[in-house]
Short mmCIF file of C-alpha atoms and ligand atoms in Angstrom, two decimals:
data_model
loop_
_atom_site.label_atom_id
_atom_site.label_comp_id
_atom_site.label_asym_id
_atom_site.label_seq_id
_atom_site.Cartn_x
_atom_site.Cartn_y
_atom_site.Cartn_z
CA MET A 1 0.07 0.07 0.09
CA CYS A 2 1.00 3.54 -0.61
CA GLU A 3 -0.08 6.29 1.82
CA PRO A 4 -2.08 9.07 0.03
CA ALA A 5 0.48 11.80 1.09
CA TYR A 6 0.27 13.45 -2.47
CA PHE A 7 -3.12 12.19 -3.39
CA ASP A 8 -5.06 14.95 -5.45
CA VAL A 9 -7.32 15.45 -8.48
CA VAL A 10 -5.75 18.04 -10.80
CA TYR A 11 -6.07 16.11 -14.01
CA ALA A 12 -9.01 13.77 -15.07
CA ILE A 13 -8.07 10.27 -16.57
CA ASN A 14 -11.22 8.50 -15.82
CA PRO A 15 -14.83 9.58 -15.52
CA TRP A 16 -14.74 9.68 -11.63
CA MET A 17 -12.36 12.40 -11.62
CA ASP A 18 -13.46 16.02 -11.62
CA THR A 19 -10.86 18.71 -11.14
CA ALA A 20 -13.57 20.74 -9.48
CA VAL A 21 -14.11 18.23 -6.95
CA ARG A 22 -10.72 17.85 -5.10
CA PRO A 23 -10.32 15.20 -2.39
CA ASP A 24 -9.80 16.45 1.28
CA PRO A 25 -6.23 15.33 2.12
CA ARG A 26 -6.80 14.68 5.81
CA ALA A 27 -10.16 12.64 5.01
CA ALA A 28 -8.34 10.74 2.39
CA LEU A 29 -5.51 9.79 4.70
CA ALA A 30 -7.85 8.92 7.37
CA GLU A 31 -9.91 6.41 4.87
CA TRP A 32 -6.63 5.00 3.73
CA LYS A 33 -5.50 4.42 7.28
CA TYR A 34 -8.76 2.75 8.27
CA LEU A 35 -8.39 0.50 5.28
CA HIS A 36 -4.79 -0.27 6.14
CA ASP A 37 -5.75 -1.21 9.71
CA VAL A 38 -8.70 -3.47 8.68
CA PHE A 39 -6.17 -5.48 6.63
CA VAL A 40 -3.75 -5.59 9.61
CA ASP A 41 -6.63 -6.56 11.86
CA LEU A 42 -7.66 -9.46 9.51
CA GLY A 43 -4.01 -10.84 9.95
CA HIS A 44 -2.48 -9.62 6.47
CA GLN A 45 1.07 -8.47 6.53
CA VAL A 46 0.83 -5.00 4.86
CA GLU A 47 4.16 -3.66 3.13
CA LEU A 48 4.51 -0.04 2.41
CA ILE A 49 6.06 2.06 -0.25
CA GLU A 50 7.14 5.60 0.21
CA PRO A 51 4.80 7.94 -1.69
CA ARG A 52 6.61 10.25 -4.24
CA PRO A 53 5.78 13.98 -4.71
CA GLY A 54 4.24 14.66 -7.95
CA LEU A 55 2.74 11.16 -8.35
CA LEU A 56 -0.76 11.96 -7.39
CA ASP A 57 -2.29 8.54 -8.13
CA MET A 58 0.48 6.44 -6.44
CA VAL A 59 -1.93 5.52 -3.67
CA PHE A 60 -3.68 3.25 -6.16
CA ALA A 61 -0.90 0.57 -5.78
CA ALA A 62 -2.98 -2.15 -7.52
CA ASN A 63 -1.88 -0.59 -10.79
CA ALA A 64 1.84 -0.90 -10.16
CA ALA A 65 2.50 -4.66 -11.07
CA VAL A 66 1.13 -7.96 -11.67
CA VAL A 67 2.48 -10.52 -8.92
CA ARG A 68 2.10 -14.07 -9.10
CA ASP A 69 4.20 -16.95 -7.26
CA GLY A 70 7.04 -14.54 -6.38
CA ALA A 71 7.27 -13.12 -9.81
CA VAL A 72 6.54 -9.59 -10.72
CA LEU A 73 5.75 -7.83 -13.93
CA VAL A 74 5.87 -4.15 -13.37
CA ALA A 75 3.23 -1.95 -15.03
CA ASN A 76 3.68 0.01 -18.10
CA PHE A 77 1.16 2.79 -17.63
CA ARG A 78 -1.04 4.04 -20.50
CA VAL A 79 -1.46 7.46 -18.85
CA GLY A 80 1.57 9.70 -18.82
CA GLN A 81 0.65 11.26 -15.48
CA ARG A 82 1.25 7.87 -13.91
CA ARG A 83 4.18 6.64 -15.98
CA ALA A 84 6.88 7.38 -13.39
CA GLU A 85 5.29 5.16 -10.87
CA ALA A 86 6.79 2.11 -12.51
CA ALA A 87 10.26 2.99 -11.63
CA ALA A 88 9.23 3.59 -8.05
CA TYR A 89 7.70 0.23 -7.82
CA HIS A 90 10.38 -1.57 -9.73
CA ASP A 91 12.98 -0.05 -7.18
CA TRP A 92 10.86 -1.07 -4.24
CA PHE A 93 10.85 -4.78 -5.41
CA ALA A 94 14.48 -4.72 -6.50
CA ALA A 95 15.53 -3.52 -2.92
CA ARG A 96 13.73 -6.21 -1.45
CA GLY A 97 15.22 -9.06 -3.48
CA TRP A 98 12.28 -10.02 -5.79
CA THR A 99 14.59 -11.46 -8.56
CA LYS A 100 11.99 -12.51 -11.23
CA LEU A 101 11.18 -8.80 -12.02
CA SER A 102 10.83 -7.07 -15.27
CA GLN A 103 8.66 -4.24 -16.70
CA ALA A 104 5.92 -5.16 -19.05
CA LYS A 105 6.52 -4.06 -22.68
CA CYS A 106 2.86 -3.88 -23.52
CA VAL A 107 0.67 -1.37 -21.95
CA ASN A 108 -0.16 -3.05 -18.54
CA GLU A 109 -1.90 -1.45 -15.62
CA GLY A 110 -1.09 -4.21 -13.20
CA GLN A 111 -3.74 -5.78 -10.89
CA GLY A 112 -5.96 -3.11 -12.04
CA ASP A 113 -6.62 -5.19 -15.23
CA PHE A 114 -4.94 -8.69 -14.35
CA LEU A 115 -6.49 -10.64 -11.67
CA SER A 116 -5.33 -14.08 -10.60
CA VAL A 117 -8.12 -16.72 -10.15
CA GLY A 118 -6.51 -19.87 -8.83
CA GLY A 119 -4.22 -21.06 -11.58
CA ARG A 120 -5.36 -18.59 -14.31
CA VAL A 121 -5.31 -14.90 -14.80
CA VAL A 122 -8.42 -12.75 -16.04
CA ALA A 123 -7.08 -9.85 -18.30
CA GLY A 124 -9.16 -6.89 -18.96
CA SER A 125 -8.49 -4.42 -21.68
CA GLY A 126 -10.51 -1.69 -23.36
CA PHE A 127 -9.61 1.47 -21.65
CA ARG A 128 -6.11 0.95 -20.19
CA SER A 129 -4.09 -2.22 -20.65
CA GLU A 130 -3.89 -3.32 -24.18
CA PRO A 131 -5.20 -6.83 -25.31
CA ALA A 132 -1.61 -7.98 -26.18
CA GLY A 133 -0.83 -7.35 -22.44
CA GLY A 134 -2.78 -10.53 -21.83
CA ASP A 135 -0.31 -12.54 -23.90
CA GLU A 136 2.60 -11.06 -22.30
CA VAL A 137 1.11 -11.90 -18.89
CA ALA A 138 0.60 -15.62 -20.02
CA ASP A 139 4.15 -15.89 -21.46
CA TYR A 140 5.83 -14.26 -18.48
CA PHE A 141 3.98 -16.11 -15.76
CA GLY A 142 3.40 -19.35 -17.82
CA CYS A 143 -0.21 -19.52 -16.90
CA PRO A 144 -3.62 -19.46 -18.85
CA VAL A 145 -5.03 -16.04 -19.40
CA VAL A 146 -8.69 -15.32 -19.94
CA LYS A 147 -9.13 -12.10 -22.03
CA VAL A 148 -12.12 -10.01 -21.69
CA SER A 149 -12.97 -6.47 -23.04
CA LEU A 150 -14.48 -3.65 -21.11
CA THR A 151 -16.97 -1.28 -22.60
CA ASP A 152 -18.34 1.08 -19.92
CA PRO A 153 -15.76 4.08 -19.37
CA ARG A 154 -16.97 4.13 -15.69
CA PHE A 155 -15.57 0.64 -15.30
CA TYR A 156 -12.23 1.41 -17.06
CA HIS A 157 -10.07 -1.23 -15.10
CA LEU A 158 -11.02 -4.89 -14.58
CA ASP A 159 -11.09 -4.43 -10.79
CA THR A 160 -13.98 -1.88 -10.87
CA ALA A 161 -16.19 -4.60 -12.36
CA PHE A 162 -14.73 -7.88 -11.53
CA ALA A 163 -13.52 -9.23 -8.26
CA VAL A 164 -12.05 -12.52 -7.02
CA LEU A 165 -13.64 -13.90 -3.76
CA ASP A 166 -11.50 -17.18 -3.72
CA GLU A 167 -9.68 -19.68 -5.89
CA THR A 168 -12.77 -20.35 -7.78
CA THR A 169 -15.41 -17.80 -7.06
CA VAL A 170 -15.60 -14.39 -8.74
CA MET A 171 -18.26 -11.59 -8.82
CA TYR A 172 -18.71 -9.20 -11.64
CA TYR A 173 -21.03 -6.75 -13.40
CA PRO A 174 -21.78 -8.15 -16.83
CA GLY A 175 -22.80 -4.83 -18.22
CA ALA A 176 -19.32 -3.60 -18.15
CA PHE A 177 -18.16 -6.25 -20.66
CA THR A 178 -18.76 -6.83 -24.49
CA PRO A 179 -21.32 -9.43 -25.38
CA GLN A 180 -18.70 -11.94 -26.19
CA SER A 181 -16.78 -11.32 -22.98
CA ARG A 182 -19.97 -11.84 -21.01
CA GLU A 183 -20.36 -15.06 -22.71
CA LEU A 184 -16.71 -16.08 -21.88
CA LEU A 185 -17.16 -15.24 -18.33
CA ARG A 186 -20.42 -17.14 -18.05
CA GLU A 187 -18.57 -20.22 -19.35
CA GLN A 188 -15.36 -19.66 -17.33
CA PHE A 189 -17.41 -18.93 -13.96
CA PRO A 190 -20.81 -20.49 -14.06
CA ASP A 191 -21.06 -19.96 -10.28
CA ALA A 192 -20.16 -16.35 -10.09
CA ILE A 193 -22.07 -13.86 -8.09
CA ILE A 194 -23.59 -11.54 -10.45
CA ALA A 195 -23.51 -7.75 -9.56
CA THR A 196 -25.90 -5.09 -10.59
CA GLU A 197 -25.07 -1.71 -12.12
CA PRO A 198 -25.54 0.14 -8.66
CA ASP A 199 -23.31 -2.46 -6.98
CA ALA A 200 -20.65 -1.43 -9.47
CA VAL A 201 -21.32 2.31 -9.32
CA ASP A 202 -20.89 2.01 -5.43
CA PHE A 203 -17.48 0.39 -6.03
CA GLY A 204 -18.65 -2.84 -4.38
CA LEU A 205 -16.75 -4.91 -6.94
CA ASN A 206 -13.44 -3.12 -6.20
CA ALA A 207 -12.90 -5.52 -3.24
CA VAL A 208 -10.23 -7.37 -1.61
CA SER A 209 -11.13 -10.95 -0.35
CA ASP A 210 -9.07 -13.59 1.67
CA GLY A 211 -11.64 -16.15 0.69
CA ARG A 212 -13.73 -15.44 3.76
CA HIS A 213 -13.65 -11.76 4.54
CA VAL A 214 -14.46 -9.40 1.57
CA VAL A 215 -13.27 -5.88 2.22
CA LEU A 216 -15.42 -3.43 0.00
CA SER A 217 -16.86 0.09 -0.20
CA ALA A 218 -19.37 0.67 2.64
CA ARG A 219 -21.87 2.12 0.07
CA ALA A 220 -22.46 -1.10 -1.59
CA GLY A 221 -25.22 -2.31 0.74
CA ARG A 222 -27.02 -4.69 -1.65
CA LEU A 223 -23.90 -6.55 -2.59
CA ARG A 224 -22.76 -6.85 1.15
CA ALA A 225 -26.09 -8.54 1.73
CA VAL A 226 -25.65 -10.97 -1.16
CA LEU A 227 -21.99 -11.68 -0.05
CA ARG A 228 -23.36 -12.55 3.60
CA GLU A 229 -26.01 -14.76 2.14
CA ALA A 230 -23.43 -16.64 -0.01
CA GLY A 231 -21.34 -17.34 3.26
CA TYR A 232 -18.72 -14.58 3.07
CA GLU A 233 -18.15 -11.92 5.92
CA PRO A 234 -18.26 -8.49 4.00
CA ILE A 235 -16.48 -5.54 5.65
CA GLY A 236 -17.66 -2.18 4.46
CA VAL A 237 -15.29 0.81 4.52
CA ASP A 238 -15.67 4.33 3.48
CA VAL A 239 -13.88 5.34 0.33
CA THR A 240 -15.65 8.57 -0.41
CA GLU A 241 -12.43 10.71 -0.90
CA LEU A 242 -10.51 7.81 -2.80
CA LEU A 243 -13.49 7.57 -5.20
CA LYS A 244 -12.76 11.09 -6.24
CA GLY A 245 -9.68 9.72 -8.03
CA GLY A 246 -11.77 6.80 -9.30
CA GLY A 247 -10.30 4.21 -6.85
CA GLY A 248 -11.52 2.20 -3.98
CA VAL A 249 -10.37 -0.76 -1.90
CA ARG A 250 -8.87 -2.93 -4.54
CA CYS A 251 -7.14 -0.11 -6.14
CA CYS A 252 -5.41 0.78 -3.07
CA THR A 253 -3.93 -2.69 -2.70
CA LEU A 254 -1.29 -4.61 -4.50
CA ASP A 255 -1.50 -8.31 -3.57
CA LEU A 256 2.04 -9.81 -3.10
CA GLY A 257 0.77 -13.12 -2.52
CA ASP A 258 1.92 -15.71 -0.07
CA PRO A 259 4.89 -14.29 1.79
CA VAL A 260 6.95 -17.55 1.34
CA ALA A 261 6.72 -17.21 -2.41
CA GLY A 262 8.15 -13.69 -2.28
N1 LIG B 301 -6.93 7.94 -10.82
C1 LIG B 301 -6.41 6.61 -11.14
C2 LIG B 301 -6.33 6.27 -12.59
O1 LIG B 301 -7.14 6.67 -13.30
C3 LIG B 301 -7.34 5.53 -10.40
C4 LIG B 301 -6.81 4.11 -10.64
C5 LIG B 301 -7.75 3.10 -9.88
N2 LIG B 301 -6.96 1.91 -9.79
C6 LIG B 301 -7.65 0.68 -10.21
N3 LIG B 301 -7.05 -0.40 -9.76
N4 LIG B 301 -8.87 0.66 -10.58
O2 LIG B 301 -5.47 5.66 -13.03
#
C-alpha cells in the first residue's frame, strides 16, 4: 500500500475524476489508514512504499504490477501522469530481493486489469491495458489467461467490475463487458455472483477477499447482503475521498501473494 500523501485530482483520466471536486487530504488519509488497519486486523502483512511527490495517483498501488508466485511484472502505464510510478515500484521490489522482476513491454496497468483466479489470470482491456498485455502475462507467468474486453468507461479497469472471492469464485457486473466477454465469463465462471449496475457504481466490486472476509466500499449495501447470504463476511469501508480519484479498496492494494513465495 502507498499512503495518499500526495493524492489529489488536478487532472481527469477517468470519468470519476473532476478537477472541480478535489479530495480532502486529511479525510483521504484517514480513509486509507482505516483500510490499512482493517487489513492488519484481518491478519494480513502489509508492506508500504514511500509515496513520491508529484505522483498523485500512487496511492492506487494495484496498478503498479502483476505479482504471481513470487514473480513480478511491473506496470507500463497508458497514462503519462502515472508513468513514473513504474520506476518507483520497480525499485521497491528490487531493493527487497524480488529477482524475477521485469517491466511489461505492452501497456499493462497491473492488478487493476490482471487478476489471478486460482491457476489462471483474467485480463481486462478496453481502456487502459492493451489486449496484447494478456499474452505477455501468459508468457511471463506461464499460466492460462482469459481475455475480456471492457466497454463502459466508468469501469475502466477490470477491478472496478470484477472481483476474485476465492480460488474459484468471482463476482462481476456483466454490463461492463462486451457481449462476447460476457459469454466467456459465463462459461469460465458458471457459479459467479452477478452484481448489478448500482453495486458497480458503488465500487462494491473493487474488493479484496481473503476467501472469507471481503473488504469493499461501505456504499455497496445490496452486494454486502448478497455476499453474506453466500457465506462470506463483508466488511464495508468508507472510500468517499479515494473515489474522487476513481479508486476504492482494491485499487489501493497490490496483492503480493503468499509471503513464502516472495
Ligand atoms: N486515478 C487513477 C487512474 O485513473 C485511479 C486508479 C484506480 N485503480 C484501479 N486499480 N482501478 O489511473
